Amino acid sequence: DAGITQSPRHKVTETGTPVTLRCHQTENHRYMYWYRQDPGHGLRLIHYSYGVKDTDKGEVSDGYSVSRSKTEDFLLTLESATSSQTSVYFCAISGDGLNQPQHFGDGTRLSIL
Amino acid sequence: AQTVTQSQPEMSVQEAETVTLSCTYDTSESDYYLFWYKQPPSRQMILVIRQEAYKQQNATENRFSVNFQKAAKSFSLKISDSQLGDAAMYFCACSTSGTYKYIFGTGTRLKVLA
């Protein structure tokens, strides 16, 4: 299995607080992604990265920011969490090449009260 | 814009029978890959099968095979000899050249009946 670790696995927090989710990989892959998964919506891309300090927005990026200062770490930050950001968050990585599948972390269940 | 559509929110199949999950996609790119992922209750995302757009031959992985109809932009997944362990959410996805973004469908929940 691809070496991807998400932390924390579960988090409960209050509206208005900042939250940071971490994704750590040991595969030295160039591409890293953050998704949220909600019932009826499947997986929606929040942000992705194609190298250190190179990031771009996905389809649901409002209210989220990311940073990638090292190849192995990709951080997702909710600056001021809202209840609509309650979701399961997945990190994924992929190697170079269009045929490379994404490998996923185990997900973080985030609840914002 | 790319889209991936899974029109069956839920499907059921009797154990040992065959079931087909539908997926249609839309992309203007000529070079792309299609994937099926399985998500069991454990929440893990597991790659089931992949298909290159340039290959006419349908991909097969053991009991899993695809029916790739490029002109119709259809990419269905066939599961033969269904097992209880096949019960999961199944997602279709498409990746295209240029962006390295993957677009996912909304998923089909498969129930396997004993």
PDB file of C-alpha atoms in Angstrom:
ATOM      1  CA  ASP A   1       0.000   0.000   0.000  1.00  0.00           C
ATOM      2  CA  ALA A   2       1.063   3.543  -0.768  1.00  0.00           C
ATOM      3  CA  GLY A   3       2.451   5.324   2.278  1.00  0.00           C
ATOM      4  CA  ILE A   4      -0.084   8.033   3.009  1.00  0.00           C
ATOM      5  CA  THR A   5      -0.985   9.155   6.498  1.00  0.00           C
ATOM      6  CA  GLN A   6      -3.720  11.618   7.338  1.00  0.00           C
ATOM      7  CA  SER A   7      -3.970  13.274  10.703  1.00  0.00           C
ATOM      8  CA  PRO A   8      -6.066  13.578  12.693  1.00  0.00           C
ATOM      9  CA  ARG A   9      -8.442  10.733  11.815  1.00  0.00           C
ATOM     10  CA  HIS A  10     -11.327  12.375  13.640  1.00  0.00           C
ATOM     11  CA  LYS A  11     -11.897  15.905  14.854  1.00  0.00           C
ATOM     12  CA  VAL A  12     -14.767  17.778  16.415  1.00  0.00           C
ATOM     13  CA  THR A  13     -14.525  21.539  16.666  1.00  0.00           C
ATOM     14  CA  GLU A  14     -16.657  24.640  16.909  1.00  0.00           C
ATOM     15  CA  THR A  15     -17.761  27.111  14.263  1.00  0.00           C
ATOM     16  CA  GLY A  16     -15.266  29.903  13.764  1.00  0.00           C
ATOM     17  CA  THR A  17     -12.187  28.020  14.893  1.00  0.00           C
ATOM     18  CA  PRO A  18      -9.221  27.360  12.592  1.00  0.00           C
ATOM     19  CA  VAL A  19      -8.562  23.749  11.627  1.00  0.00           C
ATOM     20  CA  THR A  20      -5.561  22.198   9.898  1.00  0.00           C
ATOM     21  CA  LEU A  21      -5.507  18.724   8.421  1.00  0.00           C
ATOM     22  CA  ARG A  22      -2.231  17.091   7.523  1.00  0.00           C
ATOM     23  CA  CYS A  23      -1.358  14.660   4.766  1.00  0.00           C
ATOM     24  CA  HIS A  24       2.025  12.971   4.841  1.00  0.00           C
ATOM     25  CA  GLN A  25       3.404  10.680   2.126  1.00  0.00           C
ATOM     26  CA  THR A  26       6.496   8.523   1.949  1.00  0.00           C
ATOM     27  CA  GLU A  27       6.281   7.803  -1.792  1.00  0.00           C
ATOM     28  CA  ASN A  28       8.000  10.964  -3.045  1.00  0.00           C
ATOM     29  CA  HIS A  29       5.098  11.539  -5.426  1.00  0.00           C
ATOM     30  CA  ARG A  30       4.779  14.889  -7.123  1.00  0.00           C
ATOM     31  CA  TYR A  31       1.018  15.222  -7.059  1.00  0.00           C
ATOM     32  CA  MET A  32      -1.094  15.570  -3.940  1.00  0.00           C
ATOM     33  CA  TYR A  33      -4.803  16.262  -3.632  1.00  0.00           C
ATOM     34  CA  TRP A  34      -7.408  17.155  -1.049  1.00  0.00           C
ATOM     35  CA  TYR A  35     -11.018  16.035  -1.527  1.00  0.00           C
ATOM     36  CA  ARG A  36     -14.149  16.215   0.530  1.00  0.00           C
ATOM     37  CA  GLN A  37     -16.735  13.460   0.417  1.00  0.00           C
ATOM     38  CA  ASP A  38     -20.387  14.179   1.104  1.00  0.00           C
ATOM     39  CA  PRO A  39     -23.454  12.014   0.513  1.00  0.00           C
ATOM     40  CA  GLY A  40     -24.838  12.505  -2.981  1.00  0.00           C
ATOM     41  CA  HIS A  41     -21.786  14.447  -4.133  1.00  0.00           C
ATOM     42  CA  GLY A  42     -19.087  11.818  -4.345  1.00  0.00           C
ATOM     43  CA  LEU A  43     -15.550  13.143  -4.100  1.00  0.00           C
ATOM     44  CA  ARG A  44     -15.047  16.814  -4.843  1.00  0.00           C
ATOM     45  CA  LEU A  45     -11.619  18.320  -5.343  1.00  0.00           C
ATOM     46  CA  ILE A  46     -10.713  21.145  -2.959  1.00  0.00           C
ATOM     47  CA  HIS A  47      -7.093  21.895  -3.885  1.00  0.00           C
ATOM     48  CA  TYR A  48      -4.222  20.042  -5.409  1.00  0.00           C
ATOM     49  CA  SER A  49      -0.469  20.401  -5.653  1.00  0.00           C
ATOM     50  CA  TYR A  50       1.890  19.570  -8.500  1.00  0.00           C
ATOM     51  CA  GLY A  51       5.106  20.282  -6.604  1.00  0.00           C
ATOM     52  CA  VAL A  52       6.587  22.070  -3.615  1.00  0.00           C
ATOM     53  CA  LYS A  53       4.908  25.457  -3.317  1.00  0.00           C
ATOM     54  CA  ASP A  54       2.881  24.764  -6.487  1.00  0.00           C
ATOM     55  CA  THR A  55      -0.825  24.507  -5.777  1.00  0.00           C
ATOM     56  CA  ASP A  56      -4.073  25.143  -7.585  1.00  0.00           C
ATOM     57  CA  LYS A  57      -7.754  25.340  -6.774  1.00  0.00           C
ATOM     58  CA  GLY A  58     -10.295  22.633  -7.305  1.00  0.00           C
ATOM     59  CA  GLU A  59     -14.050  22.898  -7.699  1.00  0.00           C
ATOM     60  CA  VAL A  60     -14.881  23.609  -4.024  1.00  0.00           C
ATOM     61  CA  SER A  61     -11.947  25.713  -2.809  1.00  0.00           C
ATOM     62  CA  ASP A  62     -13.845  28.558  -1.096  1.00  0.00           C
ATOM     63  CA  GLY A  63     -13.075  28.654   2.621  1.00  0.00           C
ATOM     64  CA  TYR A  64     -10.008  26.431   2.283  1.00  0.00           C
ATOM     65  CA  SER A  65      -6.310  27.097   1.842  1.00  0.00           C
ATOM     66  CA  VAL A  66      -3.377  24.732   1.372  1.00  0.00           C
ATOM     67  CA  SER A  67       0.361  24.733   1.728  1.00  0.00           C
ATOM     68  CA  ARG A  68       3.121  22.448   0.583  1.00  0.00           C
ATOM     69  CA  SER A  69       6.557  23.381   1.875  1.00  0.00           C
ATOM     70  CA  LYS A  70       7.986  19.862   1.531  1.00  0.00           C
ATOM     71  CA  THR A  71       7.347  17.097  -0.987  1.00  0.00           C
ATOM     72  CA  GLU A  72       5.989  14.815   1.697  1.00  0.00           C
ATOM     73  CA  ASP A  73       3.519  17.145   3.411  1.00  0.00           C
ATOM     74  CA  PHE A  74       0.347  18.796   2.143  1.00  0.00           C
ATOM     75  CA  LEU A  75      -1.677  20.796   4.645  1.00  0.00           C
ATOM     76  CA  LEU A  76      -5.324  21.793   4.333  1.00  0.00           C
ATOM     77  CA  THR A  77      -6.507  24.712   6.464  1.00  0.00           C
ATOM     78  CA  LEU A  78      -9.977  25.912   7.252  1.00  0.00           C
ATOM     79  CA  GLU A  79      -9.318  29.457   8.428  1.00  0.00           C
ATOM     80  CA  SER A  80     -12.691  29.830  10.157  1.00  0.00           C
ATOM     81  CA  ALA A  81     -14.622  26.591  10.136  1.00  0.00           C
ATOM     82  CA  THR A  82     -18.329  26.595   9.291  1.00  0.00           C
ATOM     83  CA  SER A  83     -20.915  23.853   9.748  1.00  0.00           C
ATOM     84  CA  SER A  84     -21.088  23.393   5.953  1.00  0.00           C
ATOM     85  CA  GLN A  85     -17.515  22.144   6.098  1.00  0.00           C
ATOM     86  CA  THR A  86     -18.518  19.137   8.153  1.00  0.00           C
ATOM     87  CA  SER A  87     -17.400  16.284   5.940  1.00  0.00           C
ATOM     88  CA  VAL A  88     -14.979  13.444   5.411  1.00  0.00           C
ATOM     89  CA  TYR A  89     -11.717  14.699   3.941  1.00  0.00           C
ATOM     90  CA  PHE A  90      -9.434  12.545   1.846  1.00  0.00           C
ATOM     91  CA  CYS A  91      -5.888  13.138   0.779  1.00  0.00           C
ATOM     92  CA  ALA A  92      -4.609  11.424  -2.358  1.00  0.00           C
ATOM     93  CA  ILE A  93      -1.290  11.160  -4.151  1.00  0.00           C
ATOM     94  CA  SER A  94      -0.268  10.112  -7.625  1.00  0.00           C
ATOM     95  CA  GLY A  95       2.924   9.687  -9.574  1.00  0.00           C
ATOM     96  CA  ASP A  96       3.860  11.200 -12.903  1.00  0.00           C
ATOM     97  CA  GLY A  97       1.972   9.831 -15.889  1.00  0.00           C
ATOM     98  CA  LEU A  98      -1.659   9.974 -16.868  1.00  0.00           C
ATOM     99  CA  ASN A  99      -2.038   6.255 -16.231  1.00  0.00           C
ATOM    100  CA  GLN A 100      -1.082   6.606 -12.604  1.00  0.00           C
ATOM    101  CA  PRO A 101      -4.037   6.000 -10.303  1.00  0.00           C
ATOM    102  CA  GLN A 102      -4.552   8.025  -7.218  1.00  0.00           C
ATOM    103  CA  HIS A 103      -3.765   6.408  -3.893  1.00  0.00           C
ATOM    104  CA  PHE A 104      -5.819   7.597  -0.970  1.00  0.00           C
ATOM    105  CA  GLY A 105      -5.312   8.102   2.720  1.00  0.00           C
ATOM    106  CA  ASP A 106      -7.807   6.716   5.217  1.00  0.00           C
ATOM    107  CA  GLY A 107      -9.744   9.968   5.503  1.00  0.00           C
ATOM    108  CA  THR A 108     -10.452  12.452   8.281  1.00  0.00           C
ATOM    109  CA  ARG A 109     -13.944  12.807   9.660  1.00  0.00           C
ATOM    110  CA  LEU A 110     -14.394  16.456  10.607  1.00  0.00           C
ATOM    111  CA  SER A 111     -17.437  17.640  12.525  1.00  0.00           C
ATOM    112  CA  ILE A 112     -18.052  21.344  13.054  1.00  0.00           C
ATOM    113  CA  LEU A 113     -20.653  22.179  15.642  1.00  0.00           C
TER     114      LEU A 113
ATOM    115  CA  ALA B   1     -15.396  21.120 -18.497  1.00  0.00           C
ATOM    116  CA  GLN B   2     -15.068  17.475 -17.659  1.00  0.00           C
ATOM    117  CA  THR B   3     -17.942  15.612 -16.092  1.00  0.00           C
ATOM    118  CA  VAL B   4     -18.454  12.076 -14.861  1.00  0.00           C
ATOM    119  CA  THR B   5     -21.986  10.804 -14.317  1.00  0.00           C
ATOM    120  CA  GLN B   6     -23.138   7.750 -12.429  1.00  0.00           C
ATOM    121  CA  SER B   7     -26.883   7.582 -12.834  1.00  0.00           C
ATOM    122  CA  GLN B   8     -27.530   4.642 -10.490  1.00  0.00           C
ATOM    123  CA  PRO B   9     -27.333   5.756  -6.842  1.00  0.00           C
ATOM    124  CA  GLU B  10     -27.933   2.186  -5.662  1.00  0.00           C
ATOM    125  CA  MET B  11     -27.887  -1.309  -7.134  1.00  0.00           C
ATOM    126  CA  SER B  12     -28.526  -4.770  -5.735  1.00  0.00           C
ATOM    127  CA  VAL B  13     -27.267  -8.133  -6.909  1.00  0.00           C
ATOM    128  CA  GLN B  14     -27.735 -11.680  -5.714  1.00  0.00           C
ATOM    129  CA  GLU B  15     -24.616 -13.451  -4.560  1.00  0.00           C
ATOM    130  CA  ALA B  16     -22.900 -15.314  -7.447  1.00  0.00           C
ATOM    131  CA  GLU B  17     -24.790 -13.274 -10.044  1.00  0.00           C
ATOM    132  CA  THR B  18     -23.441 -10.615 -12.410  1.00  0.00           C
ATOM    133  CA  VAL B  19     -24.069  -6.890 -12.112  1.00  0.00           C
ATOM    134  CA  THR B  20     -23.143  -3.922 -14.292  1.00  0.00           C
ATOM    135  CA  LEU B  21     -22.578  -0.414 -12.948  1.00  0.00           C
ATOM    136  CA  SER B  22     -22.932   2.459 -15.392  1.00  0.00           C
ATOM    137  CA  CYS B  23     -20.706   5.462 -15.916  1.00  0.00           C
ATOM    138  CA  THR B  24     -20.688   8.119 -18.593  1.00  0.00           C
ATOM    139  CA  TYR B  25     -18.143  10.867 -18.969  1.00  0.00           C
ATOM    140  CA  ASP B  26     -17.559  13.952 -21.018  1.00  0.00           C
ATOM    141  CA  THR B  27     -14.189  15.392 -21.936  1.00  0.00           C
ATOM    142  CA  SER B  28     -12.810  17.282 -24.900  1.00  0.00           C
ATOM    143  CA  GLU B  29      -9.362  15.768 -24.389  1.00  0.00           C
ATOM    144  CA  SER B  30      -8.173  12.975 -26.652  1.00  0.00           C
ATOM    145  CA  ASP B  31      -5.801  11.483 -24.092  1.00  0.00           C
ATOM    146  CA  TYR B  32      -7.358  10.321 -20.851  1.00  0.00           C
ATOM    147  CA  TYR B  33      -7.669   7.436 -18.443  1.00  0.00           C
ATOM    148  CA  LEU B  34     -10.713   6.018 -16.739  1.00  0.00           C
ATOM    149  CA  PHE B  35     -10.788   4.337 -13.348  1.00  0.00           C
ATOM    150  CA  TRP B  36     -13.162   2.482 -11.095  1.00  0.00           C
ATOM    151  CA  TYR B  37     -12.629   2.703  -7.342  1.00  0.00           C
ATOM    152  CA  LYS B  38     -14.292   0.719  -4.599  1.00  0.00           C
ATOM    153  CA  GLN B  39     -15.042   2.157  -1.163  1.00  0.00           C
ATOM    154  CA  PRO B  40     -16.130  -0.459   1.376  1.00  0.00           C
ATOM    155  CA  PRO B  41     -17.590   0.501   4.767  1.00  0.00           C
ATOM    156  CA  SER B  42     -14.021   0.832   6.072  1.00  0.00           C
ATOM    157  CA  ARG B  43     -13.880   4.056   4.008  1.00  0.00           C
ATOM    158  CA  GLN B  44     -10.706   3.035   2.184  1.00  0.00           C
ATOM    159  CA  MET B  45     -10.568   3.923  -1.518  1.00  0.00           C
ATOM    160  CA  ILE B  46      -9.354   0.915  -3.492  1.00  0.00           C
ATOM    161  CA  LEU B  47      -8.492   0.929  -7.183  1.00  0.00           C
ATOM    162  CA  VAL B  48     -10.475  -1.764  -8.987  1.00  0.00           C
ATOM    163  CA  ILE B  49      -9.571  -1.294 -12.638  1.00  0.00           C
ATOM    164  CA  ARG B  50      -8.285   1.267 -15.150  1.00  0.00           C
ATOM    165  CA  GLN B  51      -8.672   1.822 -18.879  1.00  0.00           C
ATOM    166  CA  GLU B  52      -6.625   3.901 -21.304  1.00  0.00           C
ATOM    167  CA  ALA B  53      -8.695   5.809 -23.840  1.00  0.00           C
ATOM    168  CA  TYR B  54      -6.428   4.734 -26.719  1.00  0.00           C
ATOM    169  CA  LYS B  55      -6.853   1.043 -26.028  1.00  0.00           C
ATOM    170  CA  GLN B  56      -9.815  -0.581 -27.704  1.00  0.00           C
ATOM    171  CA  GLN B  57      -9.490  -3.749 -25.667  1.00  0.00           C
ATOM    172  CA  ASN B  58     -11.569  -3.706 -22.522  1.00  0.00           C
ATOM    173  CA  ALA B  59      -9.618  -4.016 -19.283  1.00  0.00           C
ATOM    174  CA  THR B  60     -10.139  -7.057 -17.079  1.00  0.00           C
ATOM    175  CA  GLU B  61      -9.035  -7.816 -13.518  1.00  0.00           C
ATOM    176  CA  ASN B  62     -10.214 -11.207 -12.322  1.00  0.00           C
ATOM    177  CA  ARG B  63     -14.000 -10.934 -11.783  1.00  0.00           C
ATOM    178  CA  PHE B  64     -14.049  -7.266 -12.763  1.00  0.00           C
ATOM    179  CA  SER B  65     -14.210  -6.082 -16.354  1.00  0.00           C
ATOM    180  CA  VAL B  66     -15.190  -2.930 -18.153  1.00  0.00           C
ATOM    181  CA  ASN B  67     -17.235  -2.186 -21.234  1.00  0.00           C
ATOM    182  CA  PHE B  68     -15.553   0.856 -22.744  1.00  0.00           C
ATOM    183  CA  GLN B  69     -17.564   2.519 -25.505  1.00  0.00           C
ATOM    184  CA  LYS B  70     -15.469   5.493 -26.549  1.00  0.00           C
ATOM    185  CA  ALA B  71     -17.890   6.989 -29.066  1.00  0.00           C
ATOM    186  CA  ALA B  72     -20.703   6.865 -26.538  1.00  0.00           C
ATOM    187  CA  LYS B  73     -18.367   8.033 -23.734  1.00  0.00           C
ATOM    188  CA  SER B  74     -19.482   5.135 -21.622  1.00  0.00           C
ATOM    189  CA  PHE B  75     -17.383   3.150 -19.146  1.00  0.00           C
ATOM    190  CA  SER B  76     -19.394   0.522 -17.300  1.00  0.00           C
ATOM    191  CA  LEU B  77     -18.077  -1.939 -14.724  1.00  0.00           C
ATOM    192  CA  LYS B  78     -19.152  -5.561 -14.772  1.00  0.00           C
ATOM    193  CA  ILE B  79     -18.749  -7.677 -11.672  1.00  0.00           C
ATOM    194  CA  SER B  80     -19.096 -11.400 -12.249  1.00  0.00           C
ATOM    195  CA  ASP B  81     -19.794 -14.023  -9.604  1.00  0.00           C
ATOM    196  CA  SER B  82     -20.641 -11.320  -7.063  1.00  0.00           C
ATOM    197  CA  GLN B  83     -19.437 -11.913  -3.523  1.00  0.00           C
ATOM    198  CA  LEU B  84     -20.551 -10.452  -0.209  1.00  0.00           C
ATOM    199  CA  GLY B  85     -17.235  -8.632  -0.019  1.00  0.00           C
ATOM    200  CA  ASP B  86     -18.099  -6.716  -3.187  1.00  0.00           C
ATOM    201  CA  ALA B  87     -20.685  -4.706  -1.268  1.00  0.00           C
ATOM    202  CA  ALA B  88     -19.380  -1.153  -1.345  1.00  0.00           C
ATOM    203  CA  MET B  89     -19.661   2.269  -2.909  1.00  0.00           C
ATOM    204  CA  TYR B  90     -18.193   2.324  -6.410  1.00  0.00           C
ATOM    205  CA  PHE B  91     -16.826   5.480  -7.987  1.00  0.00           C
ATOM    206  CA  CYS B  92     -15.977   6.096 -11.606  1.00  0.00           C
ATOM    207  CA  ALA B  93     -13.229   8.648 -12.321  1.00  0.00           C
ATOM    208  CA  CYS B  94     -11.524  10.265 -15.278  1.00  0.00           C
ATOM    209  CA  SER B  95      -8.078  11.843 -15.565  1.00  0.00           C
ATOM    210  CA  THR B  96      -6.990  13.869 -18.552  1.00  0.00           C
ATOM    211  CA  SER B  97      -3.748  15.226 -19.894  1.00  0.00           C
ATOM    212  CA  GLY B  98      -2.734  18.734 -19.012  1.00  0.00           C
ATOM    213  CA  THR B  99      -4.173  19.215 -15.560  1.00  0.00           C
ATOM    214  CA  TYR B 100      -3.643  15.950 -13.639  1.00  0.00           C
ATOM    215  CA  LYS B 101      -7.009  16.541 -12.067  1.00  0.00           C
ATOM    216  CA  TYR B 102      -9.238  13.556 -11.532  1.00  0.00           C
ATOM    217  CA  ILE B 103     -12.996  14.009 -11.790  1.00  0.00           C
ATOM    218  CA  PHE B 104     -15.160  11.587  -9.838  1.00  0.00           C
ATOM    219  CA  GLY B 105     -18.760  10.543 -10.263  1.00  0.00           C
ATOM    220  CA  THR B 106     -21.203  10.640  -7.373  1.00  0.00           C
ATOM    221  CA  GLY B 107     -20.959   6.907  -6.769  1.00  0.00           C
ATOM    222  CA  THR B 108     -23.150   3.814  -6.890  1.00  0.00           C
ATOM    223  CA  ARG B 109     -23.843   1.861  -3.732  1.00  0.00           C
ATOM    224  CA  LEU B 110     -23.810  -1.857  -4.450  1.00  0.00           C
ATOM    225  CA  LYS B 111     -25.633  -4.247  -2.156  1.00  0.00           C
ATOM    226  CA  VAL B 112     -24.958  -7.966  -2.421  1.00  0.00           C
ATOM    227  CA  LEU B 113     -27.794 -10.196  -1.254  1.00  0.00           C
ATOM    228  CA  ALA B 114     -27.050 -13.597   0.265  1.00  0.00           C
TER     229      ALA B 114
END
